[in-house]
Short mmCIF file of N, CA and C in Angstrom, two decimals:
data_model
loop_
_atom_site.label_atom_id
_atom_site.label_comp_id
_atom_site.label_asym_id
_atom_site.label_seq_id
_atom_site.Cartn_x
_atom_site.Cartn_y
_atom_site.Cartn_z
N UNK A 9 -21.30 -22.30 43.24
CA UNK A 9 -19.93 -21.93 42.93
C UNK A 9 -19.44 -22.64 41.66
N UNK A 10 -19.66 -23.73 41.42
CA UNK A 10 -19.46 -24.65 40.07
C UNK A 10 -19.72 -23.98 39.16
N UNK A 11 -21.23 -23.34 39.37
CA UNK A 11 -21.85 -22.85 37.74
C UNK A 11 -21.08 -21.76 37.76
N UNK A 12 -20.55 -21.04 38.43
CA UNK A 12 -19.51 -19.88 37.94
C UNK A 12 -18.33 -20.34 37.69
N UNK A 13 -17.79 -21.10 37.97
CA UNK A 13 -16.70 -21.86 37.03
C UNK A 13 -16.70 -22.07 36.08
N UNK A 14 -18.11 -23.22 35.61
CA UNK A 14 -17.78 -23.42 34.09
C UNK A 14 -18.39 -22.33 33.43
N UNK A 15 -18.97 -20.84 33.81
CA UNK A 15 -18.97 -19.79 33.10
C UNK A 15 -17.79 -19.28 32.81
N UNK A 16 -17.40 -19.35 33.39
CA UNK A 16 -16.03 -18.06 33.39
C UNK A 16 -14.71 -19.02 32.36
N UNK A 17 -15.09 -20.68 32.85
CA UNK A 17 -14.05 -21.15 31.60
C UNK A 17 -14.54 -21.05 30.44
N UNK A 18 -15.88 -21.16 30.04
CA UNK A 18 -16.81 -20.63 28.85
C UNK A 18 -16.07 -19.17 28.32
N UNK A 19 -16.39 -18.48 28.87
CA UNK A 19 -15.80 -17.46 28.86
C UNK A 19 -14.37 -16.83 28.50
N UNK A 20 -13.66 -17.29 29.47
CA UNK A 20 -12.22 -17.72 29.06
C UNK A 20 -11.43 -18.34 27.57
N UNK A 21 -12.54 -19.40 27.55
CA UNK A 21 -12.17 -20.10 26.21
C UNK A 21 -12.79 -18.91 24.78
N UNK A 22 -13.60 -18.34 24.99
CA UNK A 22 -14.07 -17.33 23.91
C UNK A 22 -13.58 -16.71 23.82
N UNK A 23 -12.62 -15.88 25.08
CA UNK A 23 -11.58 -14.55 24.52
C UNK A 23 -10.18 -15.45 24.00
N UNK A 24 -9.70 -16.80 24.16
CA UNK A 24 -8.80 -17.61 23.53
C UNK A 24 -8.84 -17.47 22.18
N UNK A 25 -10.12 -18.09 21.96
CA UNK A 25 -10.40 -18.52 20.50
C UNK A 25 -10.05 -17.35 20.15
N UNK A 26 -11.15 -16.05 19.90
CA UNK A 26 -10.87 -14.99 19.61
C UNK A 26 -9.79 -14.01 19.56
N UNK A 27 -8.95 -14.07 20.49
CA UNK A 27 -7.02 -13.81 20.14
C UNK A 27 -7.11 -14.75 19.31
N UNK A 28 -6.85 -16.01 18.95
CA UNK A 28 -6.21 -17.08 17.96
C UNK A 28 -6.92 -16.44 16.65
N UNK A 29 -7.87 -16.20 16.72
CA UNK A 29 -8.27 -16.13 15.21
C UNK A 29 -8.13 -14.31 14.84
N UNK A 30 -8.02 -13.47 15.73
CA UNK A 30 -7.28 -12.05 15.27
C UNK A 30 -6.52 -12.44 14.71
N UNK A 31 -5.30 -13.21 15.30
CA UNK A 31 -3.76 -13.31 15.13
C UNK A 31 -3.35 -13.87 13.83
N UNK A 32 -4.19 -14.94 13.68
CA UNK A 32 -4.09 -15.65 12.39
C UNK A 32 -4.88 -15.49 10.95
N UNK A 33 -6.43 -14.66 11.41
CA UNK A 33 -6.92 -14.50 10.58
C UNK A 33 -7.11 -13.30 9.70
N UNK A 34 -6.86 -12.23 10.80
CA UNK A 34 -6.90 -10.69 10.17
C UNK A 34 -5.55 -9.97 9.74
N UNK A 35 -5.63 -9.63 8.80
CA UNK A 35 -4.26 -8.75 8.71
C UNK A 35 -3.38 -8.13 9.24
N UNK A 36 -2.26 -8.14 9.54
CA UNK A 36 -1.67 -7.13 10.92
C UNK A 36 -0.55 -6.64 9.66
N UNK A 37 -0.74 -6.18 8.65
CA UNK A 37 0.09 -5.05 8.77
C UNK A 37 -0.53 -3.82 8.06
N UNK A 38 -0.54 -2.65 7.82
CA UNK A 38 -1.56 -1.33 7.94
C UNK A 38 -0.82 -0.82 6.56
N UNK A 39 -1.48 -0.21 6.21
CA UNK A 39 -1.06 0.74 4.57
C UNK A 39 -1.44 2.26 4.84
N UNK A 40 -0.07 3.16 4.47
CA UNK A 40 -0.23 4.58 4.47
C UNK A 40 -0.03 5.00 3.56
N UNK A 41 -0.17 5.82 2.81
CA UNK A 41 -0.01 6.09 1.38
C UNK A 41 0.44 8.39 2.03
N UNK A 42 1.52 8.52 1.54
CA UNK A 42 1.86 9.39 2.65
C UNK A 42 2.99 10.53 1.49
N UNK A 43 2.99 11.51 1.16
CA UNK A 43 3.80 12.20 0.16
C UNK A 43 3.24 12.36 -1.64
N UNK A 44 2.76 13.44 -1.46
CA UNK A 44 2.27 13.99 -3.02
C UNK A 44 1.42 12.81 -3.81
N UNK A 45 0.37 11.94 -2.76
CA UNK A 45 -0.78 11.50 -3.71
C UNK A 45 -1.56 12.46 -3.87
N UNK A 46 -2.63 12.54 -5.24
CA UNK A 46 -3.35 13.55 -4.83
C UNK A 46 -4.57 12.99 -4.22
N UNK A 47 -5.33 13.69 -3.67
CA UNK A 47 -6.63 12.36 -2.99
C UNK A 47 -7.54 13.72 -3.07
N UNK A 48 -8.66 13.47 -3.52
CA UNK A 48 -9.56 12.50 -3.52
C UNK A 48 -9.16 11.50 -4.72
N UNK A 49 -9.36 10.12 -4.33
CA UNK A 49 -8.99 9.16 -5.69
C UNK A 49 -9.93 9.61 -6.84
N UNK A 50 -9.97 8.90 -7.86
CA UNK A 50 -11.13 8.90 -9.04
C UNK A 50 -11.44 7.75 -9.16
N UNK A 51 -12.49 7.34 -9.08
CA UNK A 51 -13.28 6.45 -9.60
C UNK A 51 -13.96 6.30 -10.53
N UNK A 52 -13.56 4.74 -11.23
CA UNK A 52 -14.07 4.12 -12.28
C UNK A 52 -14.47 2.76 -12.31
N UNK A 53 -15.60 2.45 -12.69
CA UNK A 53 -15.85 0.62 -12.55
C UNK A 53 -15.66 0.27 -11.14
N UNK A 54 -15.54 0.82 -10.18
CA UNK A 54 -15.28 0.44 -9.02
C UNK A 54 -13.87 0.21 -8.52
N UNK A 55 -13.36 1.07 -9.31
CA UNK A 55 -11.27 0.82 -9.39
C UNK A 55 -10.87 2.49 -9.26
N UNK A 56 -10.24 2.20 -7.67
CA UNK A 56 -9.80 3.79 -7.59
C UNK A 56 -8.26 4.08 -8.05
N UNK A 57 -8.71 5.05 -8.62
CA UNK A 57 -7.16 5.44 -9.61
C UNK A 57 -6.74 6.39 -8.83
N UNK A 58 -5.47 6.51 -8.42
CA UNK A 58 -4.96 7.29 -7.61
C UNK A 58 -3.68 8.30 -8.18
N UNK A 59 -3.80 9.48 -8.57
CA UNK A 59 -2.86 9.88 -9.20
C UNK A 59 -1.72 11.14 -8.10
N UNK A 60 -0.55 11.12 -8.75
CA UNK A 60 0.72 10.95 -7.70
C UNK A 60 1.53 12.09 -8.61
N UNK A 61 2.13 13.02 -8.00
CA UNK A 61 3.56 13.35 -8.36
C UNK A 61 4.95 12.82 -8.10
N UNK A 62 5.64 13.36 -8.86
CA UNK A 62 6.85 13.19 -8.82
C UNK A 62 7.60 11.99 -8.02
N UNK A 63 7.33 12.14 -6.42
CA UNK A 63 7.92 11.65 -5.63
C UNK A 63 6.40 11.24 -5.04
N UNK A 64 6.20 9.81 -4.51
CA UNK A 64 5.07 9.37 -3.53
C UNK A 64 5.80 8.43 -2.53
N UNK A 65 4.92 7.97 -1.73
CA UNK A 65 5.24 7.06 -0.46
C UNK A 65 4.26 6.27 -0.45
N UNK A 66 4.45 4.59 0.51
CA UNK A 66 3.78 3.75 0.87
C UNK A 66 4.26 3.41 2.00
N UNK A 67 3.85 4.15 3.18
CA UNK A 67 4.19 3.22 4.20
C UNK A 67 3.47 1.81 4.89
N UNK A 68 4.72 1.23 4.71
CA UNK A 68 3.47 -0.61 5.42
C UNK A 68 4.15 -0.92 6.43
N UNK A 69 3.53 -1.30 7.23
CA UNK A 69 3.92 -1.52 9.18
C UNK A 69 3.73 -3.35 9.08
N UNK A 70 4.92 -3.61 9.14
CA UNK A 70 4.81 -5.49 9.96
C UNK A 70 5.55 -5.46 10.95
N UNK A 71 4.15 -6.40 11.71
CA UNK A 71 4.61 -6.67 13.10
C UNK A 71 5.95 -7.36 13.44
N UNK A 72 6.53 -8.39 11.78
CA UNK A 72 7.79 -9.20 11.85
C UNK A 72 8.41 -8.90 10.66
N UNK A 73 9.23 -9.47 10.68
CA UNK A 73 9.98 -9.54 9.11
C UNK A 73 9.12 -10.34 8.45
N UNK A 74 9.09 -10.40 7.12
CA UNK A 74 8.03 -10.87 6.34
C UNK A 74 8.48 -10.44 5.09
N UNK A 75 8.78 -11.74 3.80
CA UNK A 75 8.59 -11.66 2.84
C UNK A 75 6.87 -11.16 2.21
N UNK A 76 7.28 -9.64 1.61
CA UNK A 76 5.41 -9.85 1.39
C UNK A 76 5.54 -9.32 -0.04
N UNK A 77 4.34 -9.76 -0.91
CA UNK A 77 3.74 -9.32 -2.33
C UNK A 77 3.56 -8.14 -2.74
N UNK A 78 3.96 -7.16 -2.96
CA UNK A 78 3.25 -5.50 -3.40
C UNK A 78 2.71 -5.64 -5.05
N UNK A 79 1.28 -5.50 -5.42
CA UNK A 79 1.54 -5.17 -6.73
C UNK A 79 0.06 -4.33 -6.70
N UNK A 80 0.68 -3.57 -8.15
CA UNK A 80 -0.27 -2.84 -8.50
C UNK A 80 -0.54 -2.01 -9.94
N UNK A 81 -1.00 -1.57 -10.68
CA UNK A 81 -1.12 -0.97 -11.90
C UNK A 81 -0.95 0.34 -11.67
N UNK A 82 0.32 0.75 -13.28
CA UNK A 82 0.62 1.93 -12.94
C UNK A 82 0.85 2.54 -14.41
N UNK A 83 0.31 3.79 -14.72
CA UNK A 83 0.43 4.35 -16.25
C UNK A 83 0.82 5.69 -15.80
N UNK A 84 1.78 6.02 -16.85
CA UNK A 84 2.69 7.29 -17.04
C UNK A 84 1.38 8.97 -17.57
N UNK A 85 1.59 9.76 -16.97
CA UNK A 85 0.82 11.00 -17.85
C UNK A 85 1.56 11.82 -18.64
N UNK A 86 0.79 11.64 -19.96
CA UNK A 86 1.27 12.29 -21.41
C UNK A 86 2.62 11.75 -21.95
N UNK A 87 3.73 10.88 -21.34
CA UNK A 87 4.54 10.49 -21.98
C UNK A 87 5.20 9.52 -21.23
N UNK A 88 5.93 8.83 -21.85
CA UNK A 88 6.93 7.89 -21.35
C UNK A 88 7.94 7.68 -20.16
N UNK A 89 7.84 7.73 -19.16
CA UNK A 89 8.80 7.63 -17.89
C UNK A 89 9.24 6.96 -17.28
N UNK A 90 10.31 6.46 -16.37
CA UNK A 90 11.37 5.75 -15.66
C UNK A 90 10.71 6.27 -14.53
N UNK A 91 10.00 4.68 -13.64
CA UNK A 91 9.79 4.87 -12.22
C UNK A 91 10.58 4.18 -11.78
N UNK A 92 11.10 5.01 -10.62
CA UNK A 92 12.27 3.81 -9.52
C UNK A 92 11.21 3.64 -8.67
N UNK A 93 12.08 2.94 -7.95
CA UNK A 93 11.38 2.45 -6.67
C UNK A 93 12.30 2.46 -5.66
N UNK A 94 12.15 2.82 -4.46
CA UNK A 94 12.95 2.77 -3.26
C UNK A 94 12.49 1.77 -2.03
N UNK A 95 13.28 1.02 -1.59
CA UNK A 95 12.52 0.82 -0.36
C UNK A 95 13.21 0.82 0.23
N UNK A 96 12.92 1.60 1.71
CA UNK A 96 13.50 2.29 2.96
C UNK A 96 14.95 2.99 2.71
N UNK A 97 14.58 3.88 1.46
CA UNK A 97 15.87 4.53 0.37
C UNK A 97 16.85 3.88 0.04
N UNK A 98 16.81 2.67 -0.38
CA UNK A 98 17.60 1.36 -1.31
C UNK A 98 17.17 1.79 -2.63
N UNK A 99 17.33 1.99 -3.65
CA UNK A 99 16.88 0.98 -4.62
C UNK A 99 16.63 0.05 -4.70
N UNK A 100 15.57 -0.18 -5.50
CA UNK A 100 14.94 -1.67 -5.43
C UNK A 100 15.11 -1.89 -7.05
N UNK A 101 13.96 -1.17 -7.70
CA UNK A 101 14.10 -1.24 -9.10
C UNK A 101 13.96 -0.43 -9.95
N UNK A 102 13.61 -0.46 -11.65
CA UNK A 102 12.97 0.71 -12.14
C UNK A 102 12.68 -0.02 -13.66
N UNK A 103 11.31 0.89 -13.76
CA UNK A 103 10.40 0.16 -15.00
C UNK A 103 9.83 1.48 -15.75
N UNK A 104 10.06 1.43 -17.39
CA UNK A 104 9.72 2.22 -18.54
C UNK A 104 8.15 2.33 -18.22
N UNK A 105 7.60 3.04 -17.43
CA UNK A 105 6.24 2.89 -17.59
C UNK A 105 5.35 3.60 -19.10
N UNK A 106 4.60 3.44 -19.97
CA UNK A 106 3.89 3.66 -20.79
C UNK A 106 2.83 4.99 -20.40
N UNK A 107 2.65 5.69 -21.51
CA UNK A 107 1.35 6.54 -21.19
C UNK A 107 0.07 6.52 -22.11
N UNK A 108 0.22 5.24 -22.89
CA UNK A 108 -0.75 4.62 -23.22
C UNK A 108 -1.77 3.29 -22.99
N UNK A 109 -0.85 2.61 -21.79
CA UNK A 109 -1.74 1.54 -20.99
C UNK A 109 -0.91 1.19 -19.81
N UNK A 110 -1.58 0.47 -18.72
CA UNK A 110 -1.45 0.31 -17.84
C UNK A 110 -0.23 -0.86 -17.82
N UNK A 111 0.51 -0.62 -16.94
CA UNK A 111 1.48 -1.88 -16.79
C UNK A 111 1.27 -2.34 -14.97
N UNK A 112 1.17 -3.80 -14.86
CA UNK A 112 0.96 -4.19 -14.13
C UNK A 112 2.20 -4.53 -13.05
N UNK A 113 2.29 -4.43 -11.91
CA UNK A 113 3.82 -4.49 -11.45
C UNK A 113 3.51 -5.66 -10.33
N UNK A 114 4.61 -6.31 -10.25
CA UNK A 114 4.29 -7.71 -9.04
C UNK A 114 5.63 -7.18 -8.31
N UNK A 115 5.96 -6.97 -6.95
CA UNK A 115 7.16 -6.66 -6.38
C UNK A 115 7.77 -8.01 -4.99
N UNK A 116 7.98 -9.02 -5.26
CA UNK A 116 8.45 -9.72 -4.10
C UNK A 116 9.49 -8.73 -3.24
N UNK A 117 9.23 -8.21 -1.91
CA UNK A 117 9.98 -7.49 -1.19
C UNK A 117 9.99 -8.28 0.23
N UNK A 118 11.52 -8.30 0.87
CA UNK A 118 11.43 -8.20 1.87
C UNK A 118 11.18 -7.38 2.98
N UNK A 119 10.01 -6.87 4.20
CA UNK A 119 9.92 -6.06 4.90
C UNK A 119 10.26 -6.62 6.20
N UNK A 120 11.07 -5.25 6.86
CA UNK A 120 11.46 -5.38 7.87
C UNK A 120 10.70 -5.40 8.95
N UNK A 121 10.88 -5.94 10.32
CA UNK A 121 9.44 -5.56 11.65
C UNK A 121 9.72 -4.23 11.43
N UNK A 122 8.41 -3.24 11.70
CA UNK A 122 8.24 -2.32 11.95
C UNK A 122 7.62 -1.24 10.37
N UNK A 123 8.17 -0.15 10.36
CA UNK A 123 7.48 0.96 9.04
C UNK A 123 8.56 0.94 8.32
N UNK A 124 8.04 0.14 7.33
CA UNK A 124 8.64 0.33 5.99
C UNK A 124 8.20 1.37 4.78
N UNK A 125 9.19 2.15 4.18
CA UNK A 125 8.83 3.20 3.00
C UNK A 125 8.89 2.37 1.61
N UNK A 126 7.89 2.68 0.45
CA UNK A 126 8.36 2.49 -0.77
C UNK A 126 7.88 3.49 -1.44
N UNK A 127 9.28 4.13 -1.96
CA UNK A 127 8.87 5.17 -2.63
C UNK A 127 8.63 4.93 -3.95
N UNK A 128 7.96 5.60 -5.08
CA UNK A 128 7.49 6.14 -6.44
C UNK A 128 8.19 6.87 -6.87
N UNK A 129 9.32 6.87 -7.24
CA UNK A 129 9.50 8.37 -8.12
C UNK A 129 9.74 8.31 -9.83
N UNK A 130 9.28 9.29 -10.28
CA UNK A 130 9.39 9.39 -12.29
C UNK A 130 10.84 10.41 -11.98
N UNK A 131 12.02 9.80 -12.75
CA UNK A 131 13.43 10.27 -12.75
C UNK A 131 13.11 11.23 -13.89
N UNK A 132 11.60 11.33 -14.87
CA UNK A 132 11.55 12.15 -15.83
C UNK A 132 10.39 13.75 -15.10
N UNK A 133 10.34 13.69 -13.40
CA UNK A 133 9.70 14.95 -12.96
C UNK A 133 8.25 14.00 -13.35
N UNK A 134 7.64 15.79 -13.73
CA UNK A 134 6.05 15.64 -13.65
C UNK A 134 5.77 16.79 -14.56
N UNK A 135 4.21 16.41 -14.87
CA UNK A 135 3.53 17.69 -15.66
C UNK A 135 2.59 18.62 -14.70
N UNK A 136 2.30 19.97 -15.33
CA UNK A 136 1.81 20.39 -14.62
C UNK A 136 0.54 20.48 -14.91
N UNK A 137 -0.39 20.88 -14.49
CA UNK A 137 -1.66 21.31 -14.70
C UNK A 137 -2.37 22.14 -13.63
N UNK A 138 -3.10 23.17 -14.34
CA UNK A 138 -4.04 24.37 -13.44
C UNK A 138 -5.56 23.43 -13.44
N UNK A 139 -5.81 23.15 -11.74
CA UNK A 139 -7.23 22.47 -11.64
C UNK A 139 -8.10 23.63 -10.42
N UNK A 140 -8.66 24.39 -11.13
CA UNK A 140 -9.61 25.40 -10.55
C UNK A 140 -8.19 26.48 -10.34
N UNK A 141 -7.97 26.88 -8.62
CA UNK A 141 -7.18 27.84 -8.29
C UNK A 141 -5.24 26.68 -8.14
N UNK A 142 -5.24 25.82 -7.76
CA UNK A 142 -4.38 24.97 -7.61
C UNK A 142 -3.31 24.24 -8.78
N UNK A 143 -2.02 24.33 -8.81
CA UNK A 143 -1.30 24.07 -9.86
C UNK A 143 -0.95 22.62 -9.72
N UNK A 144 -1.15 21.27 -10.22
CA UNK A 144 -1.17 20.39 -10.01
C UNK A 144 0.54 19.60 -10.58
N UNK A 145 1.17 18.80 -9.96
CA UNK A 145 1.96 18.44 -10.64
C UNK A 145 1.95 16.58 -11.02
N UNK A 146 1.72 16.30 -11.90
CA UNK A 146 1.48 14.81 -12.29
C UNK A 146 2.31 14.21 -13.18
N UNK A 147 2.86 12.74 -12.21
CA UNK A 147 3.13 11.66 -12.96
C UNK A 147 2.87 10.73 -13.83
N UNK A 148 2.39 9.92 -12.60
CA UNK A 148 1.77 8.69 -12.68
C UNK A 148 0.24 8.57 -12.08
N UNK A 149 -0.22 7.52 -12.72
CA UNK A 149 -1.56 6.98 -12.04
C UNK A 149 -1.66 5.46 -11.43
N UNK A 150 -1.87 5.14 -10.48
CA UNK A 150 -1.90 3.76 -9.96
C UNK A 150 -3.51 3.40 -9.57
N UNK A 151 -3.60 2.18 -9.96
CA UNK A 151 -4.85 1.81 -9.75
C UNK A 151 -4.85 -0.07 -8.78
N UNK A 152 -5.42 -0.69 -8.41
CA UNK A 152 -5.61 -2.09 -7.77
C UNK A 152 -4.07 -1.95 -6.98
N UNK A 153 -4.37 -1.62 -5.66
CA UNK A 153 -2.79 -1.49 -4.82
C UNK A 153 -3.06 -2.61 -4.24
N UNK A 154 -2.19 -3.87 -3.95
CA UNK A 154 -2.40 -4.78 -3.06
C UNK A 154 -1.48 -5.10 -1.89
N UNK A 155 -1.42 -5.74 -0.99
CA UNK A 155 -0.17 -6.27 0.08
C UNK A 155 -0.76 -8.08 0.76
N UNK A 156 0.08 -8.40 0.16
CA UNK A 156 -0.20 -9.50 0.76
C UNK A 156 1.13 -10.42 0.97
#
């Protein structure tokens, strides 16, 4: 009867540890990327460029409130545009993006527990383009998305 005791506290103590180090070590909050990306991404160098119309979404899920990091690289197509940014339809901010190089964006945001939105939008629309049978409409391109 003993040796099944100190199995089962063996035991016991391994599904412990293992909650403790989910909780603390793995990420708990999830990324959706959800409204006029176009996907499949493109790849380059191992950096997926993700290109977007008009209006896009990011939904990120925390389990708490949480000050968290958003950044990521973002270039304008064929000309010069004003991206806002929304989060959970606030304004947050808005930046001259370039359509000759990448501008890098760092966002300190507060997120609320639960699904948070941040939207993308170019206040200057989008271009269009014919890709095979499909009329494409394009902004922006974002590349290295992070959350931390």
């Amino acid at each position: 009867m003993s040796a099944f005791l100190v199995k089962w506290r063996m035991e016991l103590w391994f599904l412990v540890l293992a909650v403790i180090f989910w909780r603390f070590f793995v990420t708990t909050h999830r990324i959706n990327l959800r409204n006029h990306w176009l996907l499949p991404a493109q790849w380059q160098g191992g950096t997926a460029y993700l290109w977007m119309s008009q209006d896009a979404s990011i939904d990120i899920y925390m389990p708490s409130d949480q000050t968290m990091t958003v950044n990521f690289d973002i270039q304008s197509e064929q000309k010069p545009r004003t991206l806002q940014l929304l989060v959970n339809g606030i304004e947050h901010s808005q930046y001259e993006i370039s359509p000759i190089q990448k501008t890098a964006l760092v966002l300190l945001l507060h997120l609320a527990q639960g699904v948070n939105t941040i939207t993308l939008h170019s206040a200057e629309g989008c271009d269009y383009y014919l890709k095979g049978n499909s009329l494409r409409c394009l902004s922006f391109v974002a590349s290295s998305l992070n959350v931390r």
